[in-house]
């Protein structure tokens, strides 16, 4: 049995109760390609989140008629997918659902910044507030090149260092977020970029986000794989918690 922890990140926009919205709630989850998990997450998110950032969403069969993969929907959310999701060789590994209840909240895909089926770049804006970039990442090898997502993103692209939040399943081990783990090569790629840009880790160090029961040893394996970072100019805004 494998499970991923849901992570809630609330971005406080304003102390003034008259400003709407005064905060934006982000929920992140790796669905493990399970439609029941994805639908359960969205049902929970109706009352707990404004933006739902999914990695390994359930993706159905390729539809020749629509020129896209079949995806589940939800009446309370609009679905956003990477622009390249109509490539029938490579399924999208990230998806974002945006609540329809906040008319003042705008979330626009920015494939012009970085275009990848394993990464979404989203520009989030609300009336009366500066916009910020939101990166939804699933770090895994790309079928064509065998490069990890973070290698493509951080090597081939000049990553922003302001007004930016990075969220995702990083599949990377490093003492920065898990002191009991040795450094992995692609974790070093992530850490180097976050440190160079003076990003702040929003996770509580050593708090597990991945749980797997291993029958061979009758033990529960825990690790920290789902991470959130923000640029220093946003450091006073976020409050991070897990549920």
PDB file of C-alpha atoms in Angstrom:
ATOM      1  CA  UNK A   1       0.000   0.000   0.000  1.00  0.00           C
ATOM      2  CA  UNK A   2       1.298   3.411  -0.969  1.00  0.00           C
ATOM      3  CA  UNK A   3      -0.163   6.736   0.064  1.00  0.00           C
ATOM      4  CA  UNK A   4       0.688  10.379  -0.370  1.00  0.00           C
ATOM      5  CA  UNK A   5      -0.010  13.067   2.174  1.00  0.00           C
ATOM      6  CA  UNK A   6      -2.200  15.965   1.138  1.00  0.00           C
ATOM      7  CA  UNK A   7      -0.452  19.269   1.626  1.00  0.00           C
ATOM      8  CA  UNK A   8      -2.219  22.579   2.220  1.00  0.00           C
ATOM      9  CA  UNK A   9      -0.517  25.896   1.551  1.00  0.00           C
ATOM     10  CA  UNK A  10      -2.439  29.057   2.351  1.00  0.00           C
ATOM     11  CA  UNK A  11      -1.072  32.209   0.746  1.00  0.00           C
ATOM     12  CA  UNK A  12      -2.167  35.254   2.715  1.00  0.00           C
ATOM     13  CA  UNK A  13      -2.707  38.185   0.373  1.00  0.00           C
ATOM     14  CA  UNK A  14      -4.045  40.907   2.636  1.00  0.00           C
ATOM     15  CA  UNK A  15      -4.879  41.729   6.253  1.00  0.00           C
ATOM     16  CA  UNK A  16      -7.841  43.788   5.118  1.00  0.00           C
ATOM     17  CA  UNK A  17     -11.094  41.789   5.384  1.00  0.00           C
ATOM     18  CA  UNK A  18     -12.608  43.926   2.612  1.00  0.00           C
ATOM     19  CA  UNK A  19     -10.075  42.653   0.070  1.00  0.00           C
ATOM     20  CA  UNK A  20     -11.391  39.596  -1.792  1.00  0.00           C
ATOM     21  CA  UNK A  21      -9.864  37.125  -1.859  1.00  0.00           C
ATOM     22  CA  UNK A  22      -7.740  37.789   1.244  1.00  0.00           C
ATOM     23  CA  UNK A  23      -5.974  34.445   0.833  1.00  0.00           C
ATOM     24  CA  UNK A  24      -5.515  31.634  -1.669  1.00  0.00           C
ATOM     25  CA  UNK A  25      -5.523  28.000  -0.532  1.00  0.00           C
ATOM     26  CA  UNK A  26      -3.411  25.519  -2.495  1.00  0.00           C
ATOM     27  CA  UNK A  27      -3.752  21.750  -2.137  1.00  0.00           C
ATOM     28  CA  UNK A  28      -1.146  19.333  -3.512  1.00  0.00           C
ATOM     29  CA  UNK A  29      -1.455  15.563  -3.926  1.00  0.00           C
ATOM     30  CA  UNK A  30       0.129  12.743  -5.892  1.00  0.00           C
ATOM     31  CA  UNK A  31      -2.858  10.620  -6.978  1.00  0.00           C
ATOM     32  CA  UNK A  32      -0.842   7.590  -8.016  1.00  0.00           C
ATOM     33  CA  UNK A  33      -2.866   7.462 -11.281  1.00  0.00           C
ATOM     34  CA  UNK A  34      -5.915   6.415  -9.242  1.00  0.00           C
ATOM     35  CA  UNK A  35      -9.222   7.969 -10.291  1.00  0.00           C
ATOM     36  CA  UNK A  36     -10.898   7.264  -6.937  1.00  0.00           C
ATOM     37  CA  UNK A  37      -8.077   9.036  -5.123  1.00  0.00           C
ATOM     38  CA  UNK A  38      -8.299  11.986  -7.507  1.00  0.00           C
ATOM     39  CA  UNK A  39     -12.072  12.306  -7.168  1.00  0.00           C
ATOM     40  CA  UNK A  40     -11.843  11.988  -3.389  1.00  0.00           C
ATOM     41  CA  UNK A  41      -9.238  14.730  -3.313  1.00  0.00           C
ATOM     42  CA  UNK A  42     -11.400  17.050  -5.416  1.00  0.00           C
ATOM     43  CA  UNK A  43     -14.447  16.346  -3.275  1.00  0.00           C
ATOM     44  CA  UNK A  44     -12.461  17.250  -0.159  1.00  0.00           C
ATOM     45  CA  UNK A  45     -11.058  20.323  -1.885  1.00  0.00           C
ATOM     46  CA  UNK A  46     -14.500  21.804  -2.588  1.00  0.00           C
ATOM     47  CA  UNK A  47     -14.486  23.259   0.936  1.00  0.00           C
ATOM     48  CA  UNK A  48     -10.760  23.363   1.665  1.00  0.00           C
ATOM     49  CA  UNK A  49      -8.880  24.628  -1.413  1.00  0.00           C
ATOM     50  CA  UNK A  50      -9.018  27.148  -4.236  1.00  0.00           C
ATOM     51  CA  UNK A  51      -6.321  25.600  -6.420  1.00  0.00           C
ATOM     52  CA  UNK A  52      -5.640  21.841  -6.491  1.00  0.00           C
ATOM     53  CA  UNK A  53      -2.226  20.815  -7.819  1.00  0.00           C
ATOM     54  CA  UNK A  54      -2.059  17.140  -8.755  1.00  0.00           C
ATOM     55  CA  UNK A  55       0.817  14.924  -9.777  1.00  0.00           C
ATOM     56  CA  UNK A  56       0.229  11.547 -11.462  1.00  0.00           C
ATOM     57  CA  UNK A  57      -3.470  12.280 -12.031  1.00  0.00           C
ATOM     58  CA  UNK A  58      -5.709   9.580 -13.428  1.00  0.00           C
ATOM     59  CA  UNK A  59      -5.600   9.812 -17.220  1.00  0.00           C
ATOM     60  CA  UNK A  60      -7.853   7.649 -19.367  1.00  0.00           C
ATOM     61  CA  UNK A  61      -7.569   6.417 -22.931  1.00  0.00           C
ATOM     62  CA  UNK A  62      -6.587   8.549 -25.904  1.00  0.00           C
ATOM     63  CA  UNK A  63      -9.618   9.947 -27.742  1.00  0.00           C
ATOM     64  CA  UNK A  64      -9.050  10.211 -31.484  1.00  0.00           C
ATOM     65  CA  UNK A  65     -12.256  12.224 -31.788  1.00  0.00           C
ATOM     66  CA  UNK A  66     -11.148  14.901 -29.313  1.00  0.00           C
ATOM     67  CA  UNK A  67      -7.423  14.632 -29.969  1.00  0.00           C
ATOM     68  CA  UNK A  68      -6.732  14.375 -26.252  1.00  0.00           C
ATOM     69  CA  UNK A  69      -6.660  11.959 -23.345  1.00  0.00           C
ATOM     70  CA  UNK A  70      -9.820  11.335 -21.352  1.00  0.00           C
ATOM     71  CA  UNK A  71      -9.723  13.183 -18.020  1.00  0.00           C
ATOM     72  CA  UNK A  72     -12.072  13.262 -15.056  1.00  0.00           C
ATOM     73  CA  UNK A  73     -13.798  16.546 -14.311  1.00  0.00           C
ATOM     74  CA  UNK A  74     -15.569  18.058 -11.318  1.00  0.00           C
ATOM     75  CA  UNK A  75     -18.501  20.454 -11.278  1.00  0.00           C
ATOM     76  CA  UNK A  76     -16.796  22.770  -8.763  1.00  0.00           C
ATOM     77  CA  UNK A  77     -13.480  23.117 -10.609  1.00  0.00           C
ATOM     78  CA  UNK A  78     -12.050  24.064 -13.986  1.00  0.00           C
ATOM     79  CA  UNK A  79      -9.356  21.700 -15.268  1.00  0.00           C
ATOM     80  CA  UNK A  80      -6.015  22.937 -16.600  1.00  0.00           C
ATOM     81  CA  UNK A  81      -3.529  20.618 -18.308  1.00  0.00           C
ATOM     82  CA  UNK A  82      -0.073  21.144 -19.809  1.00  0.00           C
ATOM     83  CA  UNK A  83      -0.348  22.316 -23.402  1.00  0.00           C
ATOM     84  CA  UNK A  84       1.389  19.181 -24.652  1.00  0.00           C
ATOM     85  CA  UNK A  85      -1.307  16.883 -23.264  1.00  0.00           C
ATOM     86  CA  UNK A  86      -2.581  16.175 -26.785  1.00  0.00           C
ATOM     87  CA  UNK A  87       0.562  14.183 -27.532  1.00  0.00           C
ATOM     88  CA  UNK A  88      -0.698  10.598 -27.499  1.00  0.00           C
ATOM     89  CA  UNK A  89       2.775   9.206 -26.765  1.00  0.00           C
ATOM     90  CA  UNK A  90       3.212  11.014 -23.461  1.00  0.00           C
ATOM     91  CA  UNK A  91       0.443  11.338 -20.900  1.00  0.00           C
ATOM     92  CA  UNK A  92       0.320  14.488 -18.762  1.00  0.00           C
ATOM     93  CA  UNK A  93       1.781  13.844 -15.323  1.00  0.00           C
ATOM     94  CA  UNK A  94       0.432  17.027 -13.738  1.00  0.00           C
ATOM     95  CA  UNK A  95      -3.006  18.633 -13.654  1.00  0.00           C
ATOM     96  CA  UNK A  96      -4.467  21.668 -11.915  1.00  0.00           C
ATOM     97  CA  UNK A  97      -8.058  22.236 -10.851  1.00  0.00           C
ATOM     98  CA  UNK A  98      -9.190  25.805 -10.099  1.00  0.00           C
ATOM     99  CA  UNK A  99     -12.273  26.535  -8.017  1.00  0.00           C
ATOM    100  CA  UNK A 100     -15.164  28.165  -9.848  1.00  0.00           C
ATOM    101  CA  UNK A 101     -16.367  29.845  -6.641  1.00  0.00           C
ATOM    102  CA  UNK A 102     -13.758  32.636  -6.652  1.00  0.00           C
ATOM    103  CA  UNK A 103     -14.563  34.952  -9.527  1.00  0.00           C
ATOM    104  CA  UNK A 104     -11.772  37.347  -8.512  1.00  0.00           C
ATOM    105  CA  UNK A 105      -9.123  34.614  -8.782  1.00  0.00           C
ATOM    106  CA  UNK A 106      -7.489  34.172 -12.186  1.00  0.00           C
ATOM    107  CA  UNK A 107      -5.163  31.288 -13.033  1.00  0.00           C
ATOM    108  CA  UNK A 108      -3.626  31.400 -16.500  1.00  0.00           C
ATOM    109  CA  UNK A 109      -1.333  28.718 -17.975  1.00  0.00           C
ATOM    110  CA  UNK A 110       2.022  30.089 -19.145  1.00  0.00           C
ATOM    111  CA  UNK A 111       3.484  27.509 -21.561  1.00  0.00           C
ATOM    112  CA  UNK A 112       5.445  30.382 -23.093  1.00  0.00           C
ATOM    113  CA  UNK A 113       7.586  30.318 -19.940  1.00  0.00           C
ATOM    114  CA  UNK A 114       8.149  26.552 -19.882  1.00  0.00           C
ATOM    115  CA  UNK A 115       6.278  23.917 -21.893  1.00  0.00           C
ATOM    116  CA  UNK A 116       6.441  20.350 -20.586  1.00  0.00           C
ATOM    117  CA  UNK A 117       3.924  17.529 -19.900  1.00  0.00           C
ATOM    118  CA  UNK A 118       5.462  17.048 -16.442  1.00  0.00           C
ATOM    119  CA  UNK A 119       5.414  20.734 -15.441  1.00  0.00           C
ATOM    120  CA  UNK A 120       2.756  23.425 -15.309  1.00  0.00           C
ATOM    121  CA  UNK A 121       3.649  27.086 -15.048  1.00  0.00           C
ATOM    122  CA  UNK A 122       0.631  29.091 -13.915  1.00  0.00           C
ATOM    123  CA  UNK A 123       0.246  32.819 -13.404  1.00  0.00           C
ATOM    124  CA  UNK A 124      -2.053  33.456 -10.448  1.00  0.00           C
ATOM    125  CA  UNK A 125      -3.630  36.856  -9.964  1.00  0.00           C
ATOM    126  CA  UNK A 126      -6.347  38.371  -7.823  1.00  0.00           C
ATOM    127  CA  UNK A 127      -7.922  41.812  -7.932  1.00  0.00           C
ATOM    128  CA  UNK A 128      -5.821  44.300  -5.984  1.00  0.00           C
ATOM    129  CA  UNK A 129      -2.769  42.039  -5.688  1.00  0.00           C
ATOM    130  CA  UNK A 130       0.436  41.412  -7.591  1.00  0.00           C
ATOM    131  CA  UNK A 131       0.420  38.221  -9.625  1.00  0.00           C
ATOM    132  CA  UNK A 132       2.801  35.361  -8.888  1.00  0.00           C
ATOM    133  CA  UNK A 133       4.038  32.298 -10.748  1.00  0.00           C
ATOM    134  CA  UNK A 134       3.090  28.841  -9.533  1.00  0.00           C
ATOM    135  CA  UNK A 135       5.093  25.805 -10.680  1.00  0.00           C
ATOM    136  CA  UNK A 136       3.359  22.415 -10.445  1.00  0.00           C
ATOM    137  CA  UNK A 137       6.052  19.749 -10.889  1.00  0.00           C
ATOM    138  CA  UNK A 138       6.240  15.977 -11.147  1.00  0.00           C
ATOM    139  CA  UNK A 139       9.890  14.971 -11.205  1.00  0.00           C
ATOM    140  CA  UNK A 140      10.417  11.818 -13.265  1.00  0.00           C
ATOM    141  CA  UNK A 141      12.407  10.617 -16.260  1.00  0.00           C
ATOM    142  CA  UNK A 142      11.108  11.813 -19.616  1.00  0.00           C
ATOM    143  CA  UNK A 143      10.527   8.898 -22.037  1.00  0.00           C
ATOM    144  CA  UNK A 144      12.361  10.480 -24.976  1.00  0.00           C
ATOM    145  CA  UNK A 145      15.513  11.744 -23.277  1.00  0.00           C
ATOM    146  CA  UNK A 146      15.618   9.954 -19.895  1.00  0.00           C
ATOM    147  CA  UNK A 147      16.255  13.369 -18.346  1.00  0.00           C
ATOM    148  CA  UNK A 148      14.538  14.084 -15.065  1.00  0.00           C
ATOM    149  CA  UNK A 149      12.009  16.898 -15.035  1.00  0.00           C
ATOM    150  CA  UNK A 150      14.191  19.053 -12.803  1.00  0.00           C
ATOM    151  CA  UNK A 151      17.148  18.653 -15.133  1.00  0.00           C
ATOM    152  CA  UNK A 152      15.085  19.963 -18.042  1.00  0.00           C
ATOM    153  CA  UNK A 153      13.533  22.746 -15.995  1.00  0.00           C
ATOM    154  CA  UNK A 154      16.574  23.992 -14.117  1.00  0.00           C
ATOM    155  CA  UNK A 155      19.246  23.388 -16.769  1.00  0.00           C
ATOM    156  CA  UNK A 156      17.537  24.687 -19.887  1.00  0.00           C
ATOM    157  CA  UNK A 157      15.573  27.557 -18.379  1.00  0.00           C
ATOM    158  CA  UNK A 158      16.423  30.764 -16.510  1.00  0.00           C
ATOM    159  CA  UNK A 159      14.343  30.160 -13.390  1.00  0.00           C
ATOM    160  CA  UNK A 160      12.652  33.202 -11.768  1.00  0.00           C
ATOM    161  CA  UNK A 161      13.681  34.244  -8.268  1.00  0.00           C
ATOM    162  CA  UNK A 162      10.809  36.565  -7.314  1.00  0.00           C
ATOM    163  CA  UNK A 163       7.029  36.192  -6.980  1.00  0.00           C
ATOM    164  CA  UNK A 164       7.323  32.429  -7.377  1.00  0.00           C
ATOM    165  CA  UNK A 165       5.999  29.344  -5.577  1.00  0.00           C
ATOM    166  CA  UNK A 166       7.229  25.840  -6.417  1.00  0.00           C
ATOM    167  CA  UNK A 167       5.056  22.864  -5.444  1.00  0.00           C
ATOM    168  CA  UNK A 168       5.189  19.219  -6.415  1.00  0.00           C
ATOM    169  CA  UNK A 169       6.254  15.629  -6.032  1.00  0.00           C
ATOM    170  CA  UNK A 170       9.991  16.030  -6.404  1.00  0.00           C
ATOM    171  CA  UNK A 171      10.976  12.346  -5.987  1.00  0.00           C
ATOM    172  CA  UNK A 172      14.231  13.582  -4.513  1.00  0.00           C
ATOM    173  CA  UNK A 173      16.045  12.948  -1.245  1.00  0.00           C
ATOM    174  CA  UNK A 174      18.196  15.538   0.512  1.00  0.00           C
ATOM    175  CA  UNK A 175      19.119  16.405   4.131  1.00  0.00           C
ATOM    176  CA  UNK A 176      17.564  19.860   3.678  1.00  0.00           C
ATOM    177  CA  UNK A 177      14.109  18.315   4.079  1.00  0.00           C
ATOM    178  CA  UNK A 178      15.013  14.863   5.393  1.00  0.00           C
ATOM    179  CA  UNK A 179      18.032  14.744   7.661  1.00  0.00           C
ATOM    180  CA  UNK A 180      18.155  10.931   7.674  1.00  0.00           C
ATOM    181  CA  UNK A 181      18.710  10.643   3.916  1.00  0.00           C
ATOM    182  CA  UNK A 182      21.809  10.834   1.725  1.00  0.00           C
ATOM    183  CA  UNK A 183      21.982  13.308  -1.151  1.00  0.00           C
ATOM    184  CA  UNK A 184      20.750  12.193  -4.587  1.00  0.00           C
ATOM    185  CA  UNK A 185      22.112  13.652  -7.808  1.00  0.00           C
ATOM    186  CA  UNK A 186      18.862  15.165  -9.071  1.00  0.00           C
ATOM    187  CA  UNK A 187      18.112  16.447  -5.569  1.00  0.00           C
ATOM    188  CA  UNK A 188      21.312  18.456  -5.815  1.00  0.00           C
ATOM    189  CA  UNK A 189      19.965  20.029  -9.012  1.00  0.00           C
ATOM    190  CA  UNK A 190      16.877  21.215  -7.145  1.00  0.00           C
ATOM    191  CA  UNK A 191      18.784  22.382  -4.079  1.00  0.00           C
ATOM    192  CA  UNK A 192      21.350  24.307  -6.120  1.00  0.00           C
ATOM    193  CA  UNK A 193      18.625  26.213  -7.949  1.00  0.00           C
ATOM    194  CA  UNK A 194      16.573  26.919  -4.813  1.00  0.00           C
ATOM    195  CA  UNK A 195      19.619  28.074  -2.846  1.00  0.00           C
ATOM    196  CA  UNK A 196      20.891  30.237  -5.712  1.00  0.00           C
ATOM    197  CA  UNK A 197      17.496  31.953  -5.893  1.00  0.00           C
ATOM    198  CA  UNK A 198      17.233  32.233  -2.081  1.00  0.00           C
ATOM    199  CA  UNK A 199      14.032  30.199  -1.998  1.00  0.00           C
ATOM    200  CA  UNK A 200      12.531  29.216   1.341  1.00  0.00           C
ATOM    201  CA  UNK A 201      11.507  25.606   2.078  1.00  0.00           C
ATOM    202  CA  UNK A 202       7.935  25.610   3.391  1.00  0.00           C
ATOM    203  CA  UNK A 203       7.899  21.986   4.545  1.00  0.00           C
ATOM    204  CA  UNK A 204       8.505  21.108   8.150  1.00  0.00           C
ATOM    205  CA  UNK A 205      11.848  19.249   7.959  1.00  0.00           C
ATOM    206  CA  UNK A 206      11.631  15.466   8.442  1.00  0.00           C
ATOM    207  CA  UNK A 207       7.803  15.461   8.296  1.00  0.00           C
ATOM    208  CA  UNK A 208       6.970  12.491   5.994  1.00  0.00           C
ATOM    209  CA  UNK A 209       4.827  12.985   2.904  1.00  0.00           C
ATOM    210  CA  UNK A 210       5.167   9.467   1.454  1.00  0.00           C
ATOM    211  CA  UNK A 211       4.128   6.237   3.182  1.00  0.00           C
ATOM    212  CA  UNK A 212       4.538   2.682   1.871  1.00  0.00           C
ATOM    213  CA  UNK A 213       3.894  -0.602   3.654  1.00  0.00           C
ATOM    214  CA  UNK A 214       6.583  -3.141   2.783  1.00  0.00           C
ATOM    215  CA  UNK A 215       5.282  -6.665   3.238  1.00  0.00           C
ATOM    216  CA  UNK A 216       8.721  -8.272   3.000  1.00  0.00           C
ATOM    217  CA  UNK A 217       9.809  -6.580   6.213  1.00  0.00           C
ATOM    218  CA  UNK A 218       6.321  -5.911   7.660  1.00  0.00           C
ATOM    219  CA  UNK A 219       7.321  -2.297   8.090  1.00  0.00           C
ATOM    220  CA  UNK A 220       6.117   1.152   7.088  1.00  0.00           C
ATOM    221  CA  UNK A 221       8.541   3.101   4.916  1.00  0.00           C
ATOM    222  CA  UNK A 222       8.316   6.885   5.235  1.00  0.00           C
ATOM    223  CA  UNK A 223       9.973   9.595   3.202  1.00  0.00           C
ATOM    224  CA  UNK A 224       9.748  13.273   2.289  1.00  0.00           C
ATOM    225  CA  UNK A 225       9.038  13.636  -1.432  1.00  0.00           C
ATOM    226  CA  UNK A 226       6.332  16.323  -1.742  1.00  0.00           C
ATOM    227  CA  UNK A 227       7.871  19.768  -1.347  1.00  0.00           C
ATOM    228  CA  UNK A 228       6.904  23.437  -1.415  1.00  0.00           C
ATOM    229  CA  UNK A 229       9.217  26.428  -1.839  1.00  0.00           C
ATOM    230  CA  UNK A 230       8.621  30.156  -2.162  1.00  0.00           C
ATOM    231  CA  UNK A 231      10.791  33.058  -3.226  1.00  0.00           C
ATOM    232  CA  UNK A 232      12.018  35.348  -0.461  1.00  0.00           C
ATOM    233  CA  UNK A 233       9.713  38.218  -1.434  1.00  0.00           C
ATOM    234  CA  UNK A 234       6.734  35.981  -0.582  1.00  0.00           C
ATOM    235  CA  UNK A 235       8.160  34.676   2.688  1.00  0.00           C
ATOM    236  CA  UNK A 236       5.771  36.652   4.886  1.00  0.00           C
ATOM    237  CA  UNK A 237       2.707  35.502   2.958  1.00  0.00           C
ATOM    238  CA  UNK A 238       2.535  31.698   3.106  1.00  0.00           C
ATOM    239  CA  UNK A 239       1.453  29.526   5.971  1.00  0.00           C
ATOM    240  CA  UNK A 240       2.132  25.851   5.395  1.00  0.00           C
ATOM    241  CA  UNK A 241       0.422  22.897   7.038  1.00  0.00           C
ATOM    242  CA  UNK A 242      -0.317  19.261   6.306  1.00  0.00           C
ATOM    243  CA  UNK A 243      -3.567  17.390   6.892  1.00  0.00           C
TER     244      UNK A 243
END
